[in-house]
PDB file of N, CA and C in Angstrom:
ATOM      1  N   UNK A   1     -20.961 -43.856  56.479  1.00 91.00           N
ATOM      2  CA  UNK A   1     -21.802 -44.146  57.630  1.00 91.00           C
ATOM      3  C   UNK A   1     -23.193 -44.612  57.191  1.00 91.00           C
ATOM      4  N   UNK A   2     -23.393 -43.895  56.233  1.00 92.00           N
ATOM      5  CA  UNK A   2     -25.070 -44.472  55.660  1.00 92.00           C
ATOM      6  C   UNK A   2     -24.812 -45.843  55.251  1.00 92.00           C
ATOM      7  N   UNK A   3     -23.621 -46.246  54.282  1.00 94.00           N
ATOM      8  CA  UNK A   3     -24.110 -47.586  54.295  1.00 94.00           C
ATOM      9  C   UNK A   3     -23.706 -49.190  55.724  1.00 94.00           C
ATOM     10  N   UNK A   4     -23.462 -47.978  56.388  1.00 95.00           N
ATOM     11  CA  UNK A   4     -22.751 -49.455  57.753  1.00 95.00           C
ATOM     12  C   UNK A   4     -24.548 -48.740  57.976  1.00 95.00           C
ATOM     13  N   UNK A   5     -25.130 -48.101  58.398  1.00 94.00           N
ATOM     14  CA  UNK A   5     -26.559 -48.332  59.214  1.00 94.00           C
ATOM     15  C   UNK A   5     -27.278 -48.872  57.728  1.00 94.00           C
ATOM     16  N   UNK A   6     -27.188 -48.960  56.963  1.00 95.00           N
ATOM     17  CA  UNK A   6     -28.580 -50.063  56.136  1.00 95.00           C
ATOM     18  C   UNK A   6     -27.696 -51.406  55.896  1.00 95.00           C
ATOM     19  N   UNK A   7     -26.330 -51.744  56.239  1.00 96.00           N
ATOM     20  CA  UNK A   7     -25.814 -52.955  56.640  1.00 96.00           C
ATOM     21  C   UNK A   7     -26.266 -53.569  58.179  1.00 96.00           C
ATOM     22  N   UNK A   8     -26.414 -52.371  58.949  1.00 95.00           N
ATOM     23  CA  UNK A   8     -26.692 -53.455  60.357  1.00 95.00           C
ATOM     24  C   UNK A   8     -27.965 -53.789  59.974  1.00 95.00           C
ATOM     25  N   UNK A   9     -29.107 -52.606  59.389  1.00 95.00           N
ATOM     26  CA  UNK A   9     -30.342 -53.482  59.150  1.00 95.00           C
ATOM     27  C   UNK A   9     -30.520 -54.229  58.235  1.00 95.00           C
ATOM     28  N   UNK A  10     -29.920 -54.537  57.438  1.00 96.00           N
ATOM     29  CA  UNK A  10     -29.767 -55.897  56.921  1.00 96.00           C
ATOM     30  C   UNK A  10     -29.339 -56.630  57.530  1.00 96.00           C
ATOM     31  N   UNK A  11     -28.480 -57.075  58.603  1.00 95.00           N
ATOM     32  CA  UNK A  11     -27.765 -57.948  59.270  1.00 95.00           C
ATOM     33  C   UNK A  11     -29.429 -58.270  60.165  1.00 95.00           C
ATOM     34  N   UNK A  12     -30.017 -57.414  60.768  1.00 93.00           N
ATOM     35  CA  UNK A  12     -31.400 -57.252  61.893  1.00 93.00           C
ATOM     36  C   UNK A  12     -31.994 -58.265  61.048  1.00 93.00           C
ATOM     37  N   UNK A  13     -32.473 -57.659  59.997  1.00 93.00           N
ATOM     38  CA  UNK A  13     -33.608 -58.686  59.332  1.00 93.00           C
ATOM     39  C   UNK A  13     -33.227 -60.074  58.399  1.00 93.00           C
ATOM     40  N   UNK A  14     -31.712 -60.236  58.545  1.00 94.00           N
ATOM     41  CA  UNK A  14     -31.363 -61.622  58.056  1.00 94.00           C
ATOM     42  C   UNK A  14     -30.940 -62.452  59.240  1.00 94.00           C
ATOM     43  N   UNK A  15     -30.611 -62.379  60.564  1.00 94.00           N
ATOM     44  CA  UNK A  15     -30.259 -62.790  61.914  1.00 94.00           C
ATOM     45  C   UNK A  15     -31.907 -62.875  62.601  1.00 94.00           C
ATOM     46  N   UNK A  16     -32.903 -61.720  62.962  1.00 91.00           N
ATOM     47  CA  UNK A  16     -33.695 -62.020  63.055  1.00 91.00           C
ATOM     48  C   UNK A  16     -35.190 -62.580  62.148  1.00 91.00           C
ATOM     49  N   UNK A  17     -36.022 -63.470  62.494  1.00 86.00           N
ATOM     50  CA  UNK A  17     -36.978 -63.156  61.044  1.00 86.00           C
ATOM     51  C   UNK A  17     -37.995 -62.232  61.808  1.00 86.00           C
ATOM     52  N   UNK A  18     -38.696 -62.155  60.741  1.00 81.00           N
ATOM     53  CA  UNK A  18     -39.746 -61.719  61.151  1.00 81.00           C
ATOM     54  C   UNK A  18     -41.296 -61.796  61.983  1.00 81.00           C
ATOM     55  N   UNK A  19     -40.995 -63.281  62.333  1.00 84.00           N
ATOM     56  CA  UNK A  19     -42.062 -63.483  63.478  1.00 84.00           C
ATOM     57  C   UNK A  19     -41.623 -63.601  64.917  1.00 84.00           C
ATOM     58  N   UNK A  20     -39.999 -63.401  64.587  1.00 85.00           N
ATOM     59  CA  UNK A  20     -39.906 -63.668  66.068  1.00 85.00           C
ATOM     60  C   UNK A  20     -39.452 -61.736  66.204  1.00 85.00           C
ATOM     61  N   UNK A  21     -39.484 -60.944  65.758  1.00 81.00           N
ATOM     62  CA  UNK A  21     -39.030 -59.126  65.334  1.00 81.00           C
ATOM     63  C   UNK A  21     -40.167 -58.987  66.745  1.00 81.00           C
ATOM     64  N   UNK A  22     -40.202 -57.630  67.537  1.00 78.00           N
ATOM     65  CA  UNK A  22     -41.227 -57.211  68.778  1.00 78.00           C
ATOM     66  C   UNK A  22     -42.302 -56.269  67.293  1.00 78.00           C
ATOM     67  N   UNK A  23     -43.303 -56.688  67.548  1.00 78.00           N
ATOM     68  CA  UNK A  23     -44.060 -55.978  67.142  1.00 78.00           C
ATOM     69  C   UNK A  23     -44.267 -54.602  66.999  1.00 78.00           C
ATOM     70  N   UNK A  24     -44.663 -53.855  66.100  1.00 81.00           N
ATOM     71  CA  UNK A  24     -44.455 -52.286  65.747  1.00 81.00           C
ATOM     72  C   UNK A  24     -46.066 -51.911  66.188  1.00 81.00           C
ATOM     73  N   UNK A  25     -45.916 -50.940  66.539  1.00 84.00           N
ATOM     74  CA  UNK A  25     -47.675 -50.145  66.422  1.00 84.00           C
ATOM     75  C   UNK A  25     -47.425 -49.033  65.479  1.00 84.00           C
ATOM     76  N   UNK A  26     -46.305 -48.661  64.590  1.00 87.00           N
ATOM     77  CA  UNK A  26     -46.789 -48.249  63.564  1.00 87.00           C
ATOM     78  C   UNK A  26     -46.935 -49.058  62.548  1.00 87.00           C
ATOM     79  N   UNK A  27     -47.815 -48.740  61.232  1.00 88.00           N
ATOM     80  CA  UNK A  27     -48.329 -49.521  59.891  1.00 88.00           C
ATOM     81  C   UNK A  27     -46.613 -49.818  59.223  1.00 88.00           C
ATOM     82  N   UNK A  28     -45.900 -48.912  58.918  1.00 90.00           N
ATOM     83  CA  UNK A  28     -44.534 -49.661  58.535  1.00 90.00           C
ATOM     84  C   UNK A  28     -43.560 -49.606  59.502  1.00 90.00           C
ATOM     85  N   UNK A  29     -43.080 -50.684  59.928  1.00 89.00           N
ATOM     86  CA  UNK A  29     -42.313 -51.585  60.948  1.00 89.00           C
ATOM     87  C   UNK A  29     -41.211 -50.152  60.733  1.00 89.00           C
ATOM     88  N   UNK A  30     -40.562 -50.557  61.906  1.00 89.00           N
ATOM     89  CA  UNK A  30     -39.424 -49.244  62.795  1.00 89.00           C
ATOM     90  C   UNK A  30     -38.090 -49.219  61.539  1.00 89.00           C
ATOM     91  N   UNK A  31     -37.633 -50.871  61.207  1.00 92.00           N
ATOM     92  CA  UNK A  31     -36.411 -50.853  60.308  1.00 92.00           C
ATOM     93  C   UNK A  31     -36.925 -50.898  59.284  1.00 92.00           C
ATOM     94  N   UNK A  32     -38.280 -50.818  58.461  1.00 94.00           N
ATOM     95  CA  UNK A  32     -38.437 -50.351  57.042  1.00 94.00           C
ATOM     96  C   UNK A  32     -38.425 -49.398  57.059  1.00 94.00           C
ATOM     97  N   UNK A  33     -38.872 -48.351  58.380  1.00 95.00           N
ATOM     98  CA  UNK A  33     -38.761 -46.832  58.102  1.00 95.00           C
ATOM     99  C   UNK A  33     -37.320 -46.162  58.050  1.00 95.00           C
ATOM    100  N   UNK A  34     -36.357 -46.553  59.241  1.00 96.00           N
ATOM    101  CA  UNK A  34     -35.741 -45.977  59.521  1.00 96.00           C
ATOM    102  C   UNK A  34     -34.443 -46.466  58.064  1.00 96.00           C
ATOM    103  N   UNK A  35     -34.927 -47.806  57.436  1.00 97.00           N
ATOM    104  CA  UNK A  35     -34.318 -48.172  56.132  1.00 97.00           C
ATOM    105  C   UNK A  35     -34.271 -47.155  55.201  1.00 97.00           C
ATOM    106  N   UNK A  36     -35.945 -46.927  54.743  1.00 97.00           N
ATOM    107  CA  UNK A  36     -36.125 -46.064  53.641  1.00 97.00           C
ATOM    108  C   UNK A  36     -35.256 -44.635  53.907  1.00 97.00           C
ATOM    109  N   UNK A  37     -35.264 -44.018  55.332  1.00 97.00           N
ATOM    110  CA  UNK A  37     -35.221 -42.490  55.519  1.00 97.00           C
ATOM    111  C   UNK A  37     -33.411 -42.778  55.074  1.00 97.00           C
ATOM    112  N   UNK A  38     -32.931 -43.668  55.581  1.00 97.00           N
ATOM    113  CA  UNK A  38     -31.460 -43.500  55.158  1.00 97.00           C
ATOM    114  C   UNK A  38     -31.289 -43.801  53.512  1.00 97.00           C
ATOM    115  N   UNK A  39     -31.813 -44.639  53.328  1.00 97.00           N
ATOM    116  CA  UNK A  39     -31.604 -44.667  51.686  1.00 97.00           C
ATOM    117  C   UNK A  39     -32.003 -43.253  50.441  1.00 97.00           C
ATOM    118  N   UNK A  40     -33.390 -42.739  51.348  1.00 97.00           N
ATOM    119  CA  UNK A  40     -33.506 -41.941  50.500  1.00 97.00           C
ATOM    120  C   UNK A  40     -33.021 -40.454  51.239  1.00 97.00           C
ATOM    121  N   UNK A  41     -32.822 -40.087  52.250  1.00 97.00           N
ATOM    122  CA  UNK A  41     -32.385 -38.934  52.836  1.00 97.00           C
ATOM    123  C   UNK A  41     -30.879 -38.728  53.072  1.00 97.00           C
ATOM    124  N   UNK A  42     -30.293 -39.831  53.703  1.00 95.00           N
ATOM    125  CA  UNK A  42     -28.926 -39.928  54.169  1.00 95.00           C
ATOM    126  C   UNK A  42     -28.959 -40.437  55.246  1.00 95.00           C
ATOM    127  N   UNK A  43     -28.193 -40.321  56.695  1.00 96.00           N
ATOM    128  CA  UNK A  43     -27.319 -40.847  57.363  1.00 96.00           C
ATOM    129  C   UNK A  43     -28.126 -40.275  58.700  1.00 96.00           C
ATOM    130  N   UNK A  44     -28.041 -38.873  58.978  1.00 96.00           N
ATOM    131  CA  UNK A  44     -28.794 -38.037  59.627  1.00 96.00           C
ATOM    132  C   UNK A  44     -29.844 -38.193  59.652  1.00 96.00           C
ATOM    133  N   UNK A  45     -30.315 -38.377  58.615  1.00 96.00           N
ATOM    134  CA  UNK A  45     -32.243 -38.485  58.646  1.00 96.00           C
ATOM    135  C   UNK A  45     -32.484 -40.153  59.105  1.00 96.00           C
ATOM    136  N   UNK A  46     -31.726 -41.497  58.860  1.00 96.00           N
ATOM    137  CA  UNK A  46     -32.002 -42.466  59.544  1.00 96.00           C
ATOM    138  C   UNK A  46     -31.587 -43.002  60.525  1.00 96.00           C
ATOM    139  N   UNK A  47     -30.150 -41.645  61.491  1.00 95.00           N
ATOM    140  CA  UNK A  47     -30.589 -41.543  62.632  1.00 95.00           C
ATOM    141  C   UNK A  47     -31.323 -40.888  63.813  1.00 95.00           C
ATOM    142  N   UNK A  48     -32.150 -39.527  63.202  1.00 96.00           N
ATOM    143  CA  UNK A  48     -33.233 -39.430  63.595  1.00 96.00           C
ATOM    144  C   UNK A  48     -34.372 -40.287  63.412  1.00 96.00           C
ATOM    145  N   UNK A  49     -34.517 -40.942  62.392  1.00 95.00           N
ATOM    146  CA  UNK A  49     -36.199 -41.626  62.207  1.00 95.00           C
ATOM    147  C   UNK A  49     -35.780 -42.587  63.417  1.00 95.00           C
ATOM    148  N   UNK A  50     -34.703 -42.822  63.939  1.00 93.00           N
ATOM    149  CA  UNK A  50     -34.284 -44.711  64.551  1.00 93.00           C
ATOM    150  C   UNK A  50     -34.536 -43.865  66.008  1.00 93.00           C
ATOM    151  N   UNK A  51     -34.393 -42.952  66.552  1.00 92.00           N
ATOM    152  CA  UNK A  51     -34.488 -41.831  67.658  1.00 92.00           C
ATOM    153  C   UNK A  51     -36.070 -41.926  67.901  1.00 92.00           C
ATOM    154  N   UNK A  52     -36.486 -41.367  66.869  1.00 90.00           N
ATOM    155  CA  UNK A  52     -37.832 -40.872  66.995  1.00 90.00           C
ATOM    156  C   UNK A  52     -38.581 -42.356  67.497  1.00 90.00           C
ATOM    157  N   UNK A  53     -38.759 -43.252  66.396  1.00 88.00           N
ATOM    158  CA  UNK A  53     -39.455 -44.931  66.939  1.00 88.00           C
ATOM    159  C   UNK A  53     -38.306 -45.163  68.064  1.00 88.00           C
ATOM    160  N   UNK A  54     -37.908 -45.220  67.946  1.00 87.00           N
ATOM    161  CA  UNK A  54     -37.367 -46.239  69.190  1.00 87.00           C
ATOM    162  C   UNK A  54     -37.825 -45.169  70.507  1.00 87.00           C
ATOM    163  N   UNK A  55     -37.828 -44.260  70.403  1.00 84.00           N
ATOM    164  CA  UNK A  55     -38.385 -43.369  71.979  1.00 84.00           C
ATOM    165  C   UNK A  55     -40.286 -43.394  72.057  1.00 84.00           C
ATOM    166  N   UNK A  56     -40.728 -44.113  70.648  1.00 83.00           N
ATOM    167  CA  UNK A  56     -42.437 -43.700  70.547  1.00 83.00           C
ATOM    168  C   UNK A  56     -42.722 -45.325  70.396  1.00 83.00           C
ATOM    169  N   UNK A  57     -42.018 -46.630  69.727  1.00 76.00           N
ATOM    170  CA  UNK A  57     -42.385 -47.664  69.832  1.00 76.00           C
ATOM    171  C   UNK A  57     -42.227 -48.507  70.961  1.00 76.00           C
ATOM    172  N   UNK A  58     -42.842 -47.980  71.813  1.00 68.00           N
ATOM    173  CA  UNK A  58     -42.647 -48.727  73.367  1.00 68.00           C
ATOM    174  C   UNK A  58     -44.181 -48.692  74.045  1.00 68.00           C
ATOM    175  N   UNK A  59     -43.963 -49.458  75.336  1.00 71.00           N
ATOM    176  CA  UNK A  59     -45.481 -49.333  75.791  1.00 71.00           C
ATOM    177  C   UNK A  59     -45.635 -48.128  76.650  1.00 71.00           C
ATOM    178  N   UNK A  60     -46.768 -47.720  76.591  1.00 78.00           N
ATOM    179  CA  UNK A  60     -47.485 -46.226  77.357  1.00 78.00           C
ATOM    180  C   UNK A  60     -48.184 -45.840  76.212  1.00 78.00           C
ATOM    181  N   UNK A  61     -48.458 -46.191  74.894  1.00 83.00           N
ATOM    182  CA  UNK A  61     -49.884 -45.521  73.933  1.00 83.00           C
ATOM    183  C   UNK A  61     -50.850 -45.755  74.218  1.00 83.00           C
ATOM    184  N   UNK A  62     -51.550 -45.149  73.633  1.00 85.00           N
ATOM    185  CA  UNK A  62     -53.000 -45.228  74.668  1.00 85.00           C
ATOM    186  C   UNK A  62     -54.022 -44.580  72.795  1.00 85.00           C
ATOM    187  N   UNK A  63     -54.802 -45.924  72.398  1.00 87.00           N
ATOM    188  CA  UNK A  63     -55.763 -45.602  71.488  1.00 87.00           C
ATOM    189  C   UNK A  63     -57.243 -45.206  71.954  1.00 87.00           C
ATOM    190  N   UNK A  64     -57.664 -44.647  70.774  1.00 89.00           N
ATOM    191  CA  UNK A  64     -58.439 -43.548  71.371  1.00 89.00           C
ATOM    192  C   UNK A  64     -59.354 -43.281  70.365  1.00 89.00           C
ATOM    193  N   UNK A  65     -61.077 -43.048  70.072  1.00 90.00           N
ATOM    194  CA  UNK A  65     -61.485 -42.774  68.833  1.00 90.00           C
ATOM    195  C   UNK A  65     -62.176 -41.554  69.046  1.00 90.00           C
ATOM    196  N   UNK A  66     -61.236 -40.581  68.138  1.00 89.00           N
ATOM    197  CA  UNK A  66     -61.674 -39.279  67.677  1.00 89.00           C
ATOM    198  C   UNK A  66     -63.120 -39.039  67.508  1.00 89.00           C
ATOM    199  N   UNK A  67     -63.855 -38.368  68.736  1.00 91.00           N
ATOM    200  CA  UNK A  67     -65.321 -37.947  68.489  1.00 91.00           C
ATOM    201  C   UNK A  67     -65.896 -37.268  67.486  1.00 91.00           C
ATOM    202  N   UNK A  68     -64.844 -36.598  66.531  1.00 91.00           N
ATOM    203  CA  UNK A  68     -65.423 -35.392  66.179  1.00 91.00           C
ATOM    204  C   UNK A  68     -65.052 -36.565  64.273  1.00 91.00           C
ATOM    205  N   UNK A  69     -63.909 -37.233  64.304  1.00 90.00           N
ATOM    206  CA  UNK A  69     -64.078 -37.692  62.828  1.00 90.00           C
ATOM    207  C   UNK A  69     -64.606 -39.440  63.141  1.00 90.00           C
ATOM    208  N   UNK A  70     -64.677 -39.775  63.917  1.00 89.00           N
ATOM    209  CA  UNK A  70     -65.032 -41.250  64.304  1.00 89.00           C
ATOM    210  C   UNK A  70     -63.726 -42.116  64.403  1.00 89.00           C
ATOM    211  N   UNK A  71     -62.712 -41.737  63.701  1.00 90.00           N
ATOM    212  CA  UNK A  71     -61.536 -42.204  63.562  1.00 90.00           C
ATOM    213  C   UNK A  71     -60.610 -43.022  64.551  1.00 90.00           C
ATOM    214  N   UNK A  72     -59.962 -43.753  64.641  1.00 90.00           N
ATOM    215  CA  UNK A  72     -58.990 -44.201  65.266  1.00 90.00           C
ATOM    216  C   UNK A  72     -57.525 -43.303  65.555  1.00 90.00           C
ATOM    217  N   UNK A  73     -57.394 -43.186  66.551  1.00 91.00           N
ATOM    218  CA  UNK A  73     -55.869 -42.474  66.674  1.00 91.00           C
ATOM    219  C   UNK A  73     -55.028 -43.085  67.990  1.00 91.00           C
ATOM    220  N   UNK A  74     -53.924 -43.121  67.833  1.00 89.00           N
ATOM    221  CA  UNK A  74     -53.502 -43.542  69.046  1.00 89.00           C
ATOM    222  C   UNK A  74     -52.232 -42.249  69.330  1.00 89.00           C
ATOM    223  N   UNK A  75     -52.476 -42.316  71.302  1.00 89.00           N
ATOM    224  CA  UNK A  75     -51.383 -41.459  71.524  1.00 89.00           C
ATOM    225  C   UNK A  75     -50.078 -41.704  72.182  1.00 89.00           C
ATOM    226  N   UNK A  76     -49.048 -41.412  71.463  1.00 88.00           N
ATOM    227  CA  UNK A  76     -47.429 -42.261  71.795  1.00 88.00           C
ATOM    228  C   UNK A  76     -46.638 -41.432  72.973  1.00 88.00           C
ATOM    229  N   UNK A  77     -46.201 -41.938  73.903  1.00 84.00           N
ATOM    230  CA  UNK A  77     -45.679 -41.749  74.918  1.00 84.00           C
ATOM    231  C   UNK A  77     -44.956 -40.289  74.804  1.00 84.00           C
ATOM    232  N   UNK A  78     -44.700 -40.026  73.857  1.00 82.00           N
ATOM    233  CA  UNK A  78     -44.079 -38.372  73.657  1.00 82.00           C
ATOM    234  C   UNK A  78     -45.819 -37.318  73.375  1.00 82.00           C
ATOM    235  N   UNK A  79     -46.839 -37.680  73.614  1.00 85.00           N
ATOM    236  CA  UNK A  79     -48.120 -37.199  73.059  1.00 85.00           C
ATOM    237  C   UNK A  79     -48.299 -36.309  71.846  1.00 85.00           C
ATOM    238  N   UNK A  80     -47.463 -37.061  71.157  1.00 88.00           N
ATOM    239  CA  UNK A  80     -47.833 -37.480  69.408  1.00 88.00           C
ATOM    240  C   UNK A  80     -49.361 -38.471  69.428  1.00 88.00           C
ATOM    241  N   UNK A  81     -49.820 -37.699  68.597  1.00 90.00           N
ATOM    242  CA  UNK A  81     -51.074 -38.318  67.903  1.00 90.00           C
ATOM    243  C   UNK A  81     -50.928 -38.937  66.474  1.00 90.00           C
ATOM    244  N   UNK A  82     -50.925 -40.247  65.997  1.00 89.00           N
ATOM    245  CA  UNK A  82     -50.858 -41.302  65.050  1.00 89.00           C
ATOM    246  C   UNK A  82     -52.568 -41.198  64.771  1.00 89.00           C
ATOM    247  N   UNK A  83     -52.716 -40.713  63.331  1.00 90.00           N
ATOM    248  CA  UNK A  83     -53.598 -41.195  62.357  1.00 90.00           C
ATOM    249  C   UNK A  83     -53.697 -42.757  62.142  1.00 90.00           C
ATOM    250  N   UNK A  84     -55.499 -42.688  62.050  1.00 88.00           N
ATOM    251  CA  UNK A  84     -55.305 -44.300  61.753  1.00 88.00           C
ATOM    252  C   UNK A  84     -54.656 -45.253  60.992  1.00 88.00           C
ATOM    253  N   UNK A  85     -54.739 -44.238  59.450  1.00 89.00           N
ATOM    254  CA  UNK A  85     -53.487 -44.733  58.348  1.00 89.00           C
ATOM    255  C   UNK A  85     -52.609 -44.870  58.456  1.00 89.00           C
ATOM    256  N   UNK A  86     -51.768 -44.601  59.875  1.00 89.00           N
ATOM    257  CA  UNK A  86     -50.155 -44.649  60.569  1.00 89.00           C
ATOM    258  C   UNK A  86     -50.173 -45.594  61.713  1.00 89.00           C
ATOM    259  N   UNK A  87     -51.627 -46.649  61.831  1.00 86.00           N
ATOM    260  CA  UNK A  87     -51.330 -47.188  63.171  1.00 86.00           C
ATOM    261  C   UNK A  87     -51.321 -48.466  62.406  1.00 86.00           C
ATOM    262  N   UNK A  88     -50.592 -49.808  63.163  1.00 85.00           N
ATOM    263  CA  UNK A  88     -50.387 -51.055  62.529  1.00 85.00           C
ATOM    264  C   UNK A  88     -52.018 -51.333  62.686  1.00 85.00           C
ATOM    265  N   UNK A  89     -52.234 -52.330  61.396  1.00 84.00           N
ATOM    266  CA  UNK A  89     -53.546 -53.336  60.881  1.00 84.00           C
ATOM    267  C   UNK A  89     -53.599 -53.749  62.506  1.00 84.00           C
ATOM    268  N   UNK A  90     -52.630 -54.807  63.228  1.00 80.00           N
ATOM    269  CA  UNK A  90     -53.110 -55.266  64.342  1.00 80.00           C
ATOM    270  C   UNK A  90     -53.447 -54.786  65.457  1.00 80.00           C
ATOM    271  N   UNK A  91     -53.440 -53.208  65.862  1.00 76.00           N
ATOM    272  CA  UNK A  91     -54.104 -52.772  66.647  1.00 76.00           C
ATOM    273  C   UNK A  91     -55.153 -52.339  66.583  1.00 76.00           C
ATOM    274  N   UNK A  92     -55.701 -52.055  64.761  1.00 75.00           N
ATOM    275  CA  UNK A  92     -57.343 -51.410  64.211  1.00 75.00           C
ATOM    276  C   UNK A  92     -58.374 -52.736  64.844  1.00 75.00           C
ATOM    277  N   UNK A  93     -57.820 -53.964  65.330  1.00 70.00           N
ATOM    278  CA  UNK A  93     -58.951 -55.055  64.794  1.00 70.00           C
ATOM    279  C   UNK A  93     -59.845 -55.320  66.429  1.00 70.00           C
TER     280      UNK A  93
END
């Protein structure tokens, strides 16, 4: 099973490219994550990571700058709080 899910995402990112992919608001895109967690965890762990983004990479976040560190954070529709180091370059600018 682990390797048919890092075959469909290979099939994702050779069928789609990458400028026409929906944009991520996290810093590493939904199928590099949910890539890595199966390669390096197993099967289970990259179908939770694919659970987790796909229910938090949607619209309803709402960014926000932390008074107390100055910081950037944004909050994801499950009200998870994303560190700035976890939010994509194109929403810091």
């Amino acid at each position: 099973m682990k390797n048919l899910l890092i075959l469909l995402i290979k099939i994702y990112w050779f069928c789609i490219p990458a400028q026409k992919r929906k944009k991520c608001i996290f810093r590493i895109s939904c199928s590099k994550h949910v890539y890595e967690k199966t390669i390096h965890q197993g099967f289970i762990a990259g179908l939770k990571a694919f659970k987790y983004r796909f229910q938090n990479c949607r619209s309803g976040a709402h960014i926000i700058e932390n008074p107390i560190t100055k910081k950037l954070q944004i909050i994801l529709p499950g009200n998870q709080i994303l560190e700035e180091e976890e939010i994509s370059k194109r929403f810091l600018n």
